[in-house]
PDB file of C-alpha atoms in Angstrom:
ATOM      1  CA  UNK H 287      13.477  17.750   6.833  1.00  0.00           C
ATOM      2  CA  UNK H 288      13.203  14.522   5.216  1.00  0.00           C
ATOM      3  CA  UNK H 289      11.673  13.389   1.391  1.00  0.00           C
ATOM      4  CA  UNK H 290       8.607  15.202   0.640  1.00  0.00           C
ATOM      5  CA  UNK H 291       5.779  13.377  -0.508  1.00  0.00           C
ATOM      6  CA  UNK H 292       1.749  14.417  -0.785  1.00  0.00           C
ATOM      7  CA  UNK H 293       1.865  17.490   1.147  1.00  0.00           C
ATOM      8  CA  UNK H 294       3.841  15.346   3.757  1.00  0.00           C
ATOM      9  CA  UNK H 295       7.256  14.828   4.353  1.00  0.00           C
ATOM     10  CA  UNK H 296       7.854  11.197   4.908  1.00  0.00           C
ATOM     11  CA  UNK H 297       9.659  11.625   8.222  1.00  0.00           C
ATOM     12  CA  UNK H 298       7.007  13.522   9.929  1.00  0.00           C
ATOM     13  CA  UNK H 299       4.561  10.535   8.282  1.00  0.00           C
ATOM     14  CA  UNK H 300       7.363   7.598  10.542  1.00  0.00           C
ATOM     15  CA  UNK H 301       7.002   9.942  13.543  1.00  0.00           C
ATOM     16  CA  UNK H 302       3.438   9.823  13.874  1.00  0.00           C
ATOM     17  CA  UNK H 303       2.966   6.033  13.135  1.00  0.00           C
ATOM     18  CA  UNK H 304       5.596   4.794  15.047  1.00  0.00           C
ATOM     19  CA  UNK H 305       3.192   3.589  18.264  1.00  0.00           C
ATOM     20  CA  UNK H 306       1.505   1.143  15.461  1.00  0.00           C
ATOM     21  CA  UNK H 307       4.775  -0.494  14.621  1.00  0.00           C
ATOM     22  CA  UNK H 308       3.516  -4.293  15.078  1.00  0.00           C
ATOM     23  CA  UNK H 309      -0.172  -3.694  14.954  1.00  0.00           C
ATOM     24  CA  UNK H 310      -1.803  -6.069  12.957  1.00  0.00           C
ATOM     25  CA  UNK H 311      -4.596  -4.767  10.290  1.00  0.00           C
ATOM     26  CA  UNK H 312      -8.031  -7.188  11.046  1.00  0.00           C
ATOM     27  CA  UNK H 313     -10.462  -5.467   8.867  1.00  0.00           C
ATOM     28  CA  UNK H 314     -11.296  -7.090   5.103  1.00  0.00           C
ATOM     29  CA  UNK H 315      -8.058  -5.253   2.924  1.00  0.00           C
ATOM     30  CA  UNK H 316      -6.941  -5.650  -0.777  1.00  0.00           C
ATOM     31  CA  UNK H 317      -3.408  -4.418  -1.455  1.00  0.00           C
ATOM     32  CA  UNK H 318      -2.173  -3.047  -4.807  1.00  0.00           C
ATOM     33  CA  UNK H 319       0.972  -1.501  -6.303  1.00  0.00           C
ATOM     34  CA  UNK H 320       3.013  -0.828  -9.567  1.00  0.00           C
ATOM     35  CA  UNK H 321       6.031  -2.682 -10.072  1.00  0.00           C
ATOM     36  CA  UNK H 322       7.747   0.200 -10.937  1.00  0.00           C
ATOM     37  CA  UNK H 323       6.146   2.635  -7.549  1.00  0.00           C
ATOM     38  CA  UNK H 324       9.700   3.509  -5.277  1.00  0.00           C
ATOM     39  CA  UNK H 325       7.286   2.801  -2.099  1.00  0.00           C
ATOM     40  CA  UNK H 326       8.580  -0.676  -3.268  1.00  0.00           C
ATOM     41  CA  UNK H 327      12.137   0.082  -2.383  1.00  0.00           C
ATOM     42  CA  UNK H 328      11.410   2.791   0.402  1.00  0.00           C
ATOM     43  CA  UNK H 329       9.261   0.036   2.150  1.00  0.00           C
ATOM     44  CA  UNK H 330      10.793  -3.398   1.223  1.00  0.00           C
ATOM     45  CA  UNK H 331      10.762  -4.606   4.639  1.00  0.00           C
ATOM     46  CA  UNK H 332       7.148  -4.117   5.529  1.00  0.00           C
ATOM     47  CA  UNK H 333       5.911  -4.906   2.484  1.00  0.00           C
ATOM     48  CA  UNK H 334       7.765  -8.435   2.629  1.00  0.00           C
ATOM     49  CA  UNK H 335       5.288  -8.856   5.573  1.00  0.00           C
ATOM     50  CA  UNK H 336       2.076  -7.564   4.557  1.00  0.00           C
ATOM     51  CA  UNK H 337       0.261 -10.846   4.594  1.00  0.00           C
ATOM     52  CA  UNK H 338       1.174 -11.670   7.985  1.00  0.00           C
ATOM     53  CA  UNK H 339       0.332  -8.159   8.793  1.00  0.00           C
ATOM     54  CA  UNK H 340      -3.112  -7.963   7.420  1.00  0.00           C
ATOM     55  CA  UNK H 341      -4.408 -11.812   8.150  1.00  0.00           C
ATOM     56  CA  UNK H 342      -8.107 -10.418   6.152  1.00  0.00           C
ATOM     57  CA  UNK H 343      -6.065  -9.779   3.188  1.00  0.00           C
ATOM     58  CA  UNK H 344      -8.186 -10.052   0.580  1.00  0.00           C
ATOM     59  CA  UNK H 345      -5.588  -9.560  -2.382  1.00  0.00           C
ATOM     60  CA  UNK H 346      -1.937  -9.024  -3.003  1.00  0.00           C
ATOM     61  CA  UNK H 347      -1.578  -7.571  -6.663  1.00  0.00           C
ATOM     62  CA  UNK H 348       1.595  -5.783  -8.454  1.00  0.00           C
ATOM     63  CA  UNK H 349       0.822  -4.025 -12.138  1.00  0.00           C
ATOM     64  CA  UNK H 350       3.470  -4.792 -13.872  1.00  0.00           C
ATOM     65  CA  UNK H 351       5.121  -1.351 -15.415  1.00  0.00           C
ATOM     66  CA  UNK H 352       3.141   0.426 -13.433  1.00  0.00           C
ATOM     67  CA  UNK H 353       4.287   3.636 -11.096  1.00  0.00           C
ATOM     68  CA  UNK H 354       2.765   4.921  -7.536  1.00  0.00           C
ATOM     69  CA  UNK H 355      -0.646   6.868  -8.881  1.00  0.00           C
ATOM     70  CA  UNK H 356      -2.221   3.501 -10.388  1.00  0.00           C
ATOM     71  CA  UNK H 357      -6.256   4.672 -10.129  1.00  0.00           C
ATOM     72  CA  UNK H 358      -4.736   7.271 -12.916  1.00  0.00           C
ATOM     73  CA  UNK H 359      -1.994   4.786 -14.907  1.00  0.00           C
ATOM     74  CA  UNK H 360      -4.155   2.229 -14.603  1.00  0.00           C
ATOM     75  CA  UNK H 361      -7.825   2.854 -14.116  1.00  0.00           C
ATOM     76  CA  UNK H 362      -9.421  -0.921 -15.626  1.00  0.00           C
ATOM     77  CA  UNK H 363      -6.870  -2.634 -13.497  1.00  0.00           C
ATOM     78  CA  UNK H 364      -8.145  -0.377  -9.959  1.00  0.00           C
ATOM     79  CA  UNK H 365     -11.751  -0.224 -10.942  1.00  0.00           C
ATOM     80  CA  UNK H 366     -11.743  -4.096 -11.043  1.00  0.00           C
ATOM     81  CA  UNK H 367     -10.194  -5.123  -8.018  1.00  0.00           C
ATOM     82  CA  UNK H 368     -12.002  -2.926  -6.081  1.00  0.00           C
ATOM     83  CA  UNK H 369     -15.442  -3.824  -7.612  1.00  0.00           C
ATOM     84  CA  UNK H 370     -14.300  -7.293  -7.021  1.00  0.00           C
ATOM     85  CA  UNK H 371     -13.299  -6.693  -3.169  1.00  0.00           C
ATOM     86  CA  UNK H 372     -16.303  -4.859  -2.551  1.00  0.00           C
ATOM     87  CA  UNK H 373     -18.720  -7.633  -4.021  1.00  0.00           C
ATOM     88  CA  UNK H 374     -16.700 -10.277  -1.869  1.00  0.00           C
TER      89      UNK H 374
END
């Protein structure tokens, strides 16, 4: 069994995704994360290639000092973006 994360251990997560390895995301996106979230190390490789991944990418934002459950560390910062992606 492999890291357990959300109910769901990250493995099993890999396993199931696998057939979209390469598929490009087309619909309107925004992308945020803490600077401080370990998805950042755990997924350094596809997150080096997120804009090419998702060519509607809308935004590309890092919270400084900020962990992996930002709508509760940092609610202003969430609320904003996505009231600003929605409006666009």
């Amino acid at each position: 069994a492999g890291t357990h994360r959300a109910g769901v251990p990250v493995d099993r997560g890999i396993e199931l995704t696998r057939h979209l390895e390469g598929t490009k995301i087309m619909q309107p996106s925004h992308f945020m994360i803490g600077s401080l979230d370990p998805m950042n190390v755990l997924l350094a490789e596809p997150l080096s290639h997120v804009e090419e991944n998702a060519p509607n990418l809308r935004g590309n934002v890092v919270l400084e000092g900020a962990g992996h459950w930002l709508p509760i560390e940092r609610p202003m910062e969430v609320d904003a973006a996505l009231l600003e992606f929605l409006a666009d």
